[in-house]
Amino acid sequence: MILDEKHEMMRKFFRQFAETEFNSELLDELDETGEFNKEIFDKMAKAGLTGVKIPVAYGGQGGDYLAYALMVEELARRSVVLSIYANTSNSLGGGPLLYFGTEEQKQKYLTPCAKGEKIVAFGLTEPGAGSDAGGTTTTAVQDGDYWVLNGRKTFISGAPFADYCIVYAKTDPTMKGSRGISMFIMDMKLPGVSCGKHESKMGICGYPTSDVIMENVRVHKSDLLGPLHKGFAAAMVTLDGGRLGMAAQALGIGQRCLEESISYSKERKQFGKPICKNQGISFMIADMATEIECARQLIYHAAAAKDANSPESSKLCAMAKLYAGEMANRCAYKAVQIHGGYGYIKEYAVERYYRDARITTIYEGTSQVQQMVISGALLGK
């Protein structure tokens, strides 16, 4: 796909922002401390990044899915973790509110989310219910005008500093599997809400992750999000768009690994010549570039399908995440290999990208889950 003038201008803006604002000192600080940086988040919000895909009526920029993919790609090319800062409000945080919220809920929660004034986490995964989200054990029992929530969510990105969390809970225990689950907008400051320890992660450091524990948390009925007992289907709709964002993130990783490899291979000399002159190195770079371009075209095509409301879009988003996630890991591996011993040193960007790449085949549905979605669409399962 050749970008039109509007989207090409967007790409240039996203790249310029990342290269200007995401300096090396900030990236090192995020990786070393693992803490959320509110200052850079506020800059991203002021630039409109937190609301790129959200309608203007709710404080966003009104961009399409292609604009969203371009943003995540360009931010991830510079910093994987900071691409998450802008992605969440446009995806798992703001998505459920945008797709299923009432007008009142959108004005109350989505608008400040799009503006970066409030942060919304996505609480689906549990200790025993990851890919099998239908195995949710968190419960919500109605008590007058309130729902009483009890349970535990795990690996919740942004939970330690989130203002709200979209929580999925079983509201009808008589319904089996993924049925009988509902969505709730839960204020993280409500009595009975607590967070577990900050997880010490391999990569994407700088966006804290923790458990969310609910002990008799009373959520008002006005904060039931979407149809009662239909929450799981709503989660799948939200994850569909999220997969596109994670595919774009993986694309940014691959692109940066390629650029670093080209630069290093031209500078590094062995046996009297730059290592890029060696066929073994040059062929690795050629393979990386080819895979990255394949991923880019698939992702942009999936974004265009989402914008056109194509019935093929869900399958294409799963394909994009499956291919791009695996591609990013292969490219990161080759980038470290091309750098040799230096690729194992934190001073070089490819070391961080190697660690960050690993998550792209795991979160928002593992590669195997994407294969289930794709095969299901093809075989009518």
mmCIF file of N, CA, C and O in Angstrom, residues 151-233:
data_model
loop_
_atom_site.group_PDB
_atom_site.id
_atom_site.type_symbol
_atom_site.label_atom_id
_atom_site.label_comp_id
_atom_site.label_asym_id
_atom_site.label_seq_id
_atom_site.Cartn_x
_atom_site.Cartn_y
_atom_site.Cartn_z
ATOM 1 N N GLY A 151 -12.652 -11.032 43.208
ATOM 2 C CA GLY A 151 -11.805 -11.811 42.315
ATOM 3 C C GLY A 151 -10.421 -11.207 42.169
ATOM 4 O O GLY A 151 -10.045 -10.266 42.886
ATOM 5 N N ARG A 152 -9.672 -11.767 41.239
ATOM 6 C CA ARG A 152 -8.289 -11.341 41.032
ATOM 7 C C ARG A 152 -7.960 -11.346 39.539
ATOM 8 O O ARG A 152 -8.201 -12.323 38.834
ATOM 9 N N LYS A 153 -7.418 -10.255 39.069
ATOM 10 C CA LYS A 153 -6.933 -10.152 37.692
ATOM 11 C C LYS A 153 -5.411 -10.112 37.731
ATOM 12 O O LYS A 153 -4.823 -9.587 38.682
ATOM 13 N N THR A 154 -4.776 -10.642 36.716
ATOM 14 C CA THR A 154 -3.316 -10.715 36.721
ATOM 15 C C THR A 154 -2.715 -10.174 35.419
ATOM 16 O O THR A 154 -3.397 -10.129 34.391
ATOM 17 N N PHE A 155 -1.447 -9.764 35.498
ATOM 18 C CA PHE A 155 -0.728 -9.190 34.349
ATOM 19 C C PHE A 155 -1.476 -7.984 33.758
ATOM 20 O O PHE A 155 -1.543 -7.836 32.536
ATOM 21 N N ILE A 156 -2.005 -7.137 34.611
ATOM 22 C CA ILE A 156 -2.772 -5.993 34.124
ATOM 23 C C ILE A 156 -1.843 -4.800 33.922
ATOM 24 O O ILE A 156 -1.376 -4.173 34.877
ATOM 25 N N SER A 157 -1.581 -4.487 32.659
ATOM 26 C CA SER A 157 -0.680 -3.386 32.321
ATOM 27 C C SER A 157 -1.275 -2.049 32.758
ATOM 28 O O SER A 157 -2.432 -1.753 32.482
ATOM 29 N N GLY A 158 -0.474 -1.274 33.465
ATOM 30 C CA GLY A 158 -0.897 0.048 33.901
ATOM 31 C C GLY A 158 -1.727 0.064 35.163
ATOM 32 O O GLY A 158 -2.087 1.141 35.648
ATOM 33 N N ALA A 159 -2.020 -1.090 35.729
ATOM 34 C CA ALA A 159 -2.887 -1.144 36.916
ATOM 35 C C ALA A 159 -2.394 -0.290 38.081
ATOM 36 O O ALA A 159 -3.195 0.395 38.729
ATOM 37 N N PRO A 160 -1.084 -0.288 38.385
ATOM 38 C CA PRO A 160 -0.628 0.452 39.570
ATOM 39 C C PRO A 160 -0.894 1.952 39.525
ATOM 40 O O PRO A 160 -0.945 2.602 40.572
ATOM 41 N N PHE A 161 -1.063 2.525 38.325
ATOM 42 C CA PHE A 161 -1.290 3.976 38.250
ATOM 43 C C PHE A 161 -2.580 4.333 37.522
ATOM 44 O O PHE A 161 -2.852 5.502 37.270
ATOM 45 N N ALA A 162 -3.400 3.342 37.192
ATOM 46 C CA ALA A 162 -4.645 3.590 36.462
ATOM 47 C C ALA A 162 -5.693 4.250 37.346
ATOM 48 O O ALA A 162 -5.744 4.029 38.560
ATOM 49 N N ASP A 163 -6.528 5.050 36.718
ATOM 50 C CA ASP A 163 -7.652 5.673 37.421
ATOM 51 C C ASP A 163 -8.865 4.743 37.431
ATOM 52 O O ASP A 163 -9.620 4.709 38.404
ATOM 53 N N TYR A 164 -9.041 4.024 36.326
ATOM 54 C CA TYR A 164 -10.167 3.091 36.197
ATOM 55 C C TYR A 164 -9.677 1.790 35.572
ATOM 56 O O TYR A 164 -8.601 1.741 34.964
ATOM 57 N N CYS A 165 -10.478 0.763 35.727
ATOM 58 C CA CYS A 165 -10.162 -0.514 35.101
ATOM 59 C C CYS A 165 -11.447 -1.120 34.549
ATOM 60 O O CYS A 165 -12.481 -1.131 35.246
ATOM 61 N N ILE A 166 -11.393 -1.570 33.295
ATOM 62 C CA ILE A 166 -12.523 -2.286 32.724
ATOM 63 C C ILE A 166 -12.412 -3.728 33.198
ATOM 64 O O ILE A 166 -11.494 -4.452 32.807
ATOM 65 N N VAL A 167 -13.314 -4.138 34.057
ATOM 66 C CA VAL A 167 -13.237 -5.454 34.692
ATOM 67 C C VAL A 167 -14.292 -6.389 34.111
ATOM 68 O O VAL A 167 -15.458 -6.009 33.953
ATOM 69 N N TYR A 168 -13.862 -7.603 33.822
ATOM 70 C CA TYR A 168 -14.771 -8.645 33.319
ATOM 71 C C TYR A 168 -15.060 -9.609 34.447
ATOM 72 O O TYR A 168 -14.138 -10.149 35.083
ATOM 73 N N ALA A 169 -16.355 -9.814 34.717
ATOM 74 C CA ALA A 169 -16.755 -10.655 35.844
ATOM 75 C C ALA A 169 -17.966 -11.500 35.484
ATOM 76 O O ALA A 169 -18.805 -11.101 34.665
ATOM 77 N N LYS A 170 -18.051 -12.654 36.108
ATOM 78 C CA LYS A 170 -19.168 -13.567 35.890
ATOM 79 C C LYS A 170 -20.394 -13.017 36.618
ATOM 80 O O LYS A 170 -20.374 -12.828 37.833
ATOM 81 N N THR A 171 -21.454 -12.739 35.883
ATOM 82 C CA THR A 171 -22.681 -12.216 36.477
ATOM 83 C C THR A 171 -23.797 -13.259 36.501
ATOM 84 O O THR A 171 -24.804 -13.073 37.170
ATOM 85 N N ASP A 172 -23.621 -14.336 35.752
ATOM 86 C CA ASP A 172 -24.593 -15.431 35.782
ATOM 87 C C ASP A 172 -23.827 -16.751 35.851
ATOM 88 O O ASP A 172 -23.426 -17.315 34.823
ATOM 89 N N PRO A 173 -23.614 -17.277 37.062
ATOM 90 C CA PRO A 173 -22.829 -18.512 37.233
ATOM 91 C C PRO A 173 -23.490 -19.750 36.638
ATOM 92 O O PRO A 173 -22.836 -20.782 36.484
ATOM 93 N N THR A 174 -24.766 -19.648 36.297
ATOM 94 C CA THR A 174 -25.439 -20.807 35.712
ATOM 95 C C THR A 174 -25.085 -20.999 34.240
ATOM 96 O O THR A 174 -25.309 -22.064 33.668
ATOM 97 N N MET A 175 -24.544 -19.941 33.642
ATOM 98 C CA MET A 175 -24.144 -20.006 32.236
ATOM 99 C C MET A 175 -22.699 -20.473 32.141
ATOM 100 O O MET A 175 -21.830 -19.980 32.859
ATOM 101 N N LYS A 176 -22.440 -21.430 31.288
ATOM 102 C CA LYS A 176 -21.129 -22.055 31.208
ATOM 103 C C LYS A 176 -20.191 -21.332 30.243
ATOM 104 O O LYS A 176 -20.617 -20.622 29.329
ATOM 105 N N GLY A 177 -18.870 -21.566 30.449
ATOM 106 C CA GLY A 177 -17.861 -21.034 29.547
ATOM 107 C C GLY A 177 -17.844 -19.520 29.507
ATOM 108 O O GLY A 177 -17.891 -18.856 30.551
ATOM 109 N N SER A 178 -17.778 -18.990 28.301
ATOM 110 C CA SER A 178 -17.649 -17.545 28.130
ATOM 111 C C SER A 178 -18.976 -16.803 28.254
ATOM 112 O O SER A 178 -19.001 -15.573 28.209
ATOM 113 N N ARG A 179 -20.042 -17.523 28.417
ATOM 114 C CA ARG A 179 -21.340 -16.858 28.565
ATOM 115 C C ARG A 179 -21.533 -16.393 30.007
ATOM 116 O O ARG A 179 -20.926 -16.911 30.925
ATOM 117 N N GLY A 180 -22.382 -15.405 30.177
ATOM 118 C CA GLY A 180 -22.688 -14.926 31.525
ATOM 119 C C GLY A 180 -21.622 -14.030 32.129
ATOM 120 O O GLY A 180 -21.559 -13.870 33.353
ATOM 121 N N ILE A 181 -20.775 -13.440 31.274
ATOM 122 C CA ILE A 181 -19.742 -12.506 31.738
ATOM 123 C C ILE A 181 -20.153 -11.086 31.361
ATOM 124 O O ILE A 181 -20.673 -10.855 30.272
ATOM 125 N N SER A 182 -19.915 -10.136 32.279
ATOM 126 C CA SER A 182 -20.274 -8.740 32.020
ATOM 127 C C SER A 182 -19.070 -7.836 32.255
ATOM 128 O O SER A 182 -18.100 -8.216 32.919
ATOM 129 N N MET A 183 -19.157 -6.628 31.708
ATOM 130 C CA MET A 183 -18.092 -5.624 31.852
ATOM 131 C C MET A 183 -18.515 -4.541 32.841
ATOM 132 O O MET A 183 -19.672 -4.117 32.844
ATOM 133 N N PHE A 184 -17.536 -4.092 33.609
ATOM 134 C CA PHE A 184 -17.788 -3.022 34.568
ATOM 135 C C PHE A 184 -16.661 -1.990 34.503
ATOM 136 O O PHE A 184 -15.496 -2.334 34.287
ATOM 137 N N ILE A 185 -17.036 -0.728 34.693
ATOM 138 C CA ILE A 185 -16.053 0.346 34.811
ATOM 139 C C ILE A 185 -15.779 0.516 36.298
ATOM 140 O O ILE A 185 -16.647 0.983 37.045
ATOM 141 N N MET A 186 -14.612 0.117 36.748
ATOM 142 C CA MET A 186 -14.316 0.140 38.178
ATOM 143 C C MET A 186 -13.303 1.232 38.512
ATOM 144 O O MET A 186 -12.202 1.260 37.958
ATOM 145 N N ASP A 187 -13.696 2.110 39.417
ATOM 146 C CA ASP A 187 -12.789 3.137 39.921
ATOM 147 C C ASP A 187 -11.727 2.443 40.780
ATOM 148 O O ASP A 187 -12.057 1.711 41.713
ATOM 149 N N MET A 188 -10.467 2.668 40.455
ATOM 150 C CA MET A 188 -9.389 1.991 41.175
ATOM 151 C C MET A 188 -9.217 2.482 42.603
ATOM 152 O O MET A 188 -8.440 1.893 43.378
ATOM 153 N N LYS A 189 -9.933 3.545 42.960
ATOM 154 C CA LYS A 189 -9.839 4.060 44.329
ATOM 155 C C LYS A 189 -10.990 3.587 45.209
ATOM 156 O O LYS A 189 -11.085 3.979 46.389
ATOM 157 N N LEU A 190 -11.859 2.758 44.674
ATOM 158 C CA LEU A 190 -12.974 2.246 45.471
ATOM 159 C C LEU A 190 -12.473 1.365 46.623
ATOM 160 O O LEU A 190 -11.457 0.673 46.471
ATOM 161 N N PRO A 191 -13.183 1.375 47.752
ATOM 162 C CA PRO A 191 -12.820 0.482 48.858
ATOM 163 C C PRO A 191 -12.833 -0.975 48.399
ATOM 164 O O PRO A 191 -13.744 -1.390 47.678
ATOM 165 N N GLY A 192 -11.809 -1.721 48.781
ATOM 166 C CA GLY A 192 -11.729 -3.130 48.412
ATOM 167 C C GLY A 192 -10.873 -3.404 47.191
ATOM 168 O O GLY A 192 -10.590 -4.564 46.869
ATOM 169 N N VAL A 193 -10.431 -2.338 46.509
ATOM 170 C CA VAL A 193 -9.562 -2.507 45.340
ATOM 171 C C VAL A 193 -8.109 -2.347 45.773
ATOM 172 O O VAL A 193 -7.765 -1.387 46.472
ATOM 173 N N SER A 194 -7.274 -3.283 45.375
ATOM 174 C CA SER A 194 -5.846 -3.170 45.660
ATOM 175 C C SER A 194 -5.046 -3.779 44.510
ATOM 176 O O SER A 194 -5.584 -4.533 43.706
ATOM 177 N N CYS A 195 -3.775 -3.429 44.450
ATOM 178 C CA CYS A 195 -2.893 -3.965 43.417
ATOM 179 C C CYS A 195 -1.811 -4.831 44.044
ATOM 180 O O CYS A 195 -1.366 -4.565 45.166
ATOM 181 N N GLY A 196 -1.415 -5.862 43.329
ATOM 182 C CA GLY A 196 -0.321 -6.702 43.789
ATOM 183 C C GLY A 196 1.012 -6.014 43.527
ATOM 184 O O GLY A 196 1.073 -4.846 43.137
ATOM 185 N N LYS A 197 2.088 -6.748 43.719
ATOM 186 C CA LYS A 197 3.426 -6.192 43.507
ATOM 187 C C LYS A 197 3.647 -5.906 42.026
ATOM 188 O O LYS A 197 3.054 -6.532 41.151
ATOM 189 N N HIS A 198 4.516 -4.949 41.759
ATOM 190 C CA HIS A 198 4.884 -4.650 40.385
ATOM 191 C C HIS A 198 5.690 -5.832 39.853
ATOM 192 O O HIS A 198 6.685 -6.231 40.449
ATOM 193 N N GLU A 199 5.251 -6.386 38.743
ATOM 194 C CA GLU A 199 5.970 -7.524 38.166
ATOM 195 C C GLU A 199 7.315 -7.067 37.601
ATOM 196 O O GLU A 199 7.416 -6.030 36.959
ATOM 197 N N SER A 200 8.346 -7.856 37.867
ATOM 198 C CA SER A 200 9.661 -7.591 37.301
ATOM 199 C C SER A 200 9.736 -8.314 35.964
ATOM 200 O O SER A 200 9.797 -9.544 35.914
ATOM 201 N N LYS A 201 9.711 -7.542 34.876
ATOM 202 C CA LYS A 201 9.537 -8.126 33.547
ATOM 203 C C LYS A 201 10.829 -8.166 32.742
ATOM 204 O O LYS A 201 11.742 -7.387 32.975
ATOM 205 N N MET A 202 10.854 -9.066 31.776
ATOM 206 C CA MET A 202 11.972 -9.170 30.842
ATOM 207 C C MET A 202 12.127 -7.905 30.020
ATOM 208 O O MET A 202 13.240 -7.408 29.804
ATOM 209 N N GLY A 203 11.016 -7.388 29.522
ATOM 210 C CA GLY A 203 11.043 -6.220 28.650
ATOM 211 C C GLY A 203 9.893 -5.281 28.942
ATOM 212 O O GLY A 203 9.235 -5.378 29.980
ATOM 213 N N ILE A 204 9.637 -4.365 28.012
ATOM 214 C CA ILE A 204 8.665 -3.276 28.144
ATOM 215 C C ILE A 204 8.639 -2.698 29.567
ATOM 216 O O ILE A 204 7.588 -2.506 30.169
ATOM 217 N N CYS A 205 9.850 -2.442 30.069
ATOM 218 C CA CYS A 205 9.972 -1.837 31.393
ATOM 219 C C CYS A 205 9.619 -0.350 31.282
ATOM 220 O O CYS A 205 9.950 0.293 30.295
ATOM 221 N N GLY A 206 8.962 0.168 32.275
ATOM 222 C CA GLY A 206 8.543 1.559 32.243
ATOM 223 C C GLY A 206 7.041 1.696 32.098
ATOM 224 O O GLY A 206 6.506 2.805 32.026
ATOM 225 N N TYR A 207 6.351 0.554 32.058
ATOM 226 C CA TYR A 207 4.889 0.551 32.087
ATOM 227 C C TYR A 207 4.494 -0.540 33.078
ATOM 228 O O TYR A 207 4.310 -1.697 32.706
ATOM 229 N N PRO A 208 4.401 -0.175 34.379
ATOM 230 C CA PRO A 208 4.206 -1.170 35.434
ATOM 231 C C PRO A 208 2.996 -2.075 35.220
ATOM 232 O O PRO A 208 1.949 -1.643 34.734
ATOM 233 N N THR A 209 3.175 -3.319 35.610
ATOM 234 C CA THR A 209 2.159 -4.362 35.481
ATOM 235 C C THR A 209 1.964 -5.017 36.840
ATOM 236 O O THR A 209 2.939 -5.294 37.543
ATOM 237 N N SER A 210 0.720 -5.282 37.207
ATOM 238 C CA SER A 210 0.473 -5.936 38.492
ATOM 239 C C SER A 210 -0.886 -6.634 38.486
ATOM 240 O O SER A 210 -1.664 -6.488 37.544
ATOM 241 N N ASP A 211 -1.135 -7.383 39.551
ATOM 242 C CA ASP A 211 -2.460 -7.951 39.770
ATOM 243 C C ASP A 211 -3.412 -6.853 40.234
ATOM 244 O O ASP A 211 -2.976 -5.838 40.781
ATOM 245 N N VAL A 212 -4.703 -7.072 40.030
ATOM 246 C CA VAL A 212 -5.751 -6.222 40.600
ATOM 247 C C VAL A 212 -6.630 -7.131 41.435
ATOM 248 O O VAL A 212 -7.201 -8.105 40.930
ATOM 249 N N ILE A 213 -6.723 -6.831 42.724
ATOM 250 C CA ILE A 213 -7.505 -7.658 43.649
ATOM 251 C C ILE A 213 -8.766 -6.915 44.042
ATOM 252 O O ILE A 213 -8.715 -5.722 44.378
ATOM 253 N N MET A 214 -9.895 -7.616 43.993
ATOM 254 C CA MET A 214 -11.188 -7.027 44.358
ATOM 255 C C MET A 214 -11.815 -7.814 45.499
ATOM 256 O O MET A 214 -12.036 -9.021 45.388
ATOM 257 N N GLU A 215 -12.075 -7.126 46.593
ATOM 258 C CA GLU A 215 -12.683 -7.745 47.766
ATOM 259 C C GLU A 215 -13.938 -6.965 48.146
ATOM 260 O O GLU A 215 -13.866 -5.885 48.709
ATOM 261 N N ASN A 216 -15.072 -7.502 47.755
ATOM 262 C CA ASN A 216 -16.367 -6.865 48.019
ATOM 263 C C ASN A 216 -16.401 -5.411 47.536
ATOM 264 O O ASN A 216 -16.820 -4.501 48.268
ATOM 265 N N VAL A 217 -15.975 -5.216 46.329
ATOM 266 C CA VAL A 217 -15.953 -3.874 45.729
ATOM 267 C C VAL A 217 -17.342 -3.553 45.180
ATOM 268 O O VAL A 217 -17.894 -4.303 44.368
ATOM 269 N N ARG A 218 -17.902 -2.446 45.610
ATOM 270 C CA ARG A 218 -19.253 -2.067 45.213
ATOM 271 C C ARG A 218 -19.202 -1.078 44.040
ATOM 272 O O ARG A 218 -18.770 0.061 44.178
ATOM 273 N N VAL A 219 -19.623 -1.557 42.873
ATOM 274 C CA VAL A 219 -19.653 -0.758 41.657
ATOM 275 C C VAL A 219 -21.099 -0.418 41.325
ATOM 276 O O VAL A 219 -21.947 -1.321 41.248
ATOM 277 N N HIS A 220 -21.391 0.862 41.137
ATOM 278 C CA HIS A 220 -22.770 1.279 40.881
ATOM 279 C C HIS A 220 -23.271 0.699 39.559
ATOM 280 O O HIS A 220 -22.502 0.516 38.605
ATOM 281 N N LYS A 221 -24.559 0.415 39.500
ATOM 282 C CA LYS A 221 -25.153 -0.196 38.309
ATOM 283 C C LYS A 221 -24.979 0.673 37.063
ATOM 284 O O LYS A 221 -24.999 0.175 35.932
ATOM 285 N N SER A 222 -24.805 1.985 37.261
ATOM 286 C CA SER A 222 -24.602 2.886 36.120
ATOM 287 C C SER A 222 -23.254 2.638 35.441
ATOM 288 O O SER A 222 -23.019 3.105 34.322
ATOM 289 N N ASP A 223 -22.375 1.887 36.117
ATOM 290 C CA ASP A 223 -21.061 1.578 35.555
ATOM 291 C C ASP A 223 -20.981 0.172 34.983
ATOM 292 O O ASP A 223 -19.890 -0.336 34.716
ATOM 293 N N LEU A 224 -22.139 -0.457 34.799
ATOM 294 C CA LEU A 224 -22.189 -1.673 33.989
ATOM 295 C C LEU A 224 -21.975 -1.228 32.546
ATOM 296 O O LEU A 224 -22.662 -0.335 32.054
ATOM 297 N N LEU A 225 -21.018 -1.821 31.857
ATOM 298 C CA LEU A 225 -20.657 -1.394 30.506
ATOM 299 C C LEU A 225 -21.134 -2.413 29.479
ATOM 300 O O LEU A 225 -20.753 -3.583 29.530
ATOM 301 N N GLY A 226 -21.974 -1.974 28.580
ATOM 302 C CA GLY A 226 -22.487 -2.884 27.558
ATOM 303 C C GLY A 226 -23.598 -3.775 28.094
ATOM 304 O O GLY A 226 -24.018 -3.666 29.249
ATOM 305 N N PRO A 227 -24.084 -4.694 27.270
ATOM 306 C CA PRO A 227 -25.202 -5.563 27.658
ATOM 307 C C PRO A 227 -24.813 -6.531 28.774
ATOM 308 O O PRO A 227 -23.693 -7.046 28.811
ATOM 309 N N LEU A 228 -25.727 -6.766 29.676
ATOM 310 C CA LEU A 228 -25.530 -7.720 30.760
ATOM 311 C C LEU A 228 -25.294 -9.115 30.180
ATOM 312 O O LEU A 228 -25.965 -9.526 29.231
ATOM 313 N N HIS A 229 -24.316 -9.810 30.744
ATOM 314 C CA HIS A 229 -23.968 -11.198 30.373
ATOM 315 C C HIS A 229 -23.316 -11.312 28.990
ATOM 316 O O HIS A 229 -23.079 -12.417 28.518
ATOM 317 N N LYS A 230 -23.026 -10.189 28.323
ATOM 318 C CA LYS A 230 -22.454 -10.235 26.969
ATOM 319 C C LYS A 230 -21.019 -9.673 26.944
ATOM 320 O O LYS A 230 -20.516 -9.298 25.896
ATOM 321 N N GLY A 231 -20.378 -9.663 28.070
ATOM 322 C CA GLY A 231 -19.073 -9.031 28.172
ATOM 323 C C GLY A 231 -17.961 -9.722 27.420
ATOM 324 O O GLY A 231 -17.046 -9.072 26.905
ATOM 325 N N PHE A 232 -18.013 -11.044 27.343
ATOM 326 C CA PHE A 232 -16.935 -11.762 26.672
ATOM 327 C C PHE A 232 -16.895 -11.422 25.182
ATOM 328 O O PHE A 232 -15.824 -11.197 24.611
ATOM 329 N N ALA A 233 -18.056 -11.386 24.552
ATOM 330 C CA ALA A 233 -18.114 -11.026 23.128
ATOM 331 C C ALA A 233 -17.585 -9.612 22.925
ATOM 332 O O ALA A 233 -16.901 -9.323 21.934
#
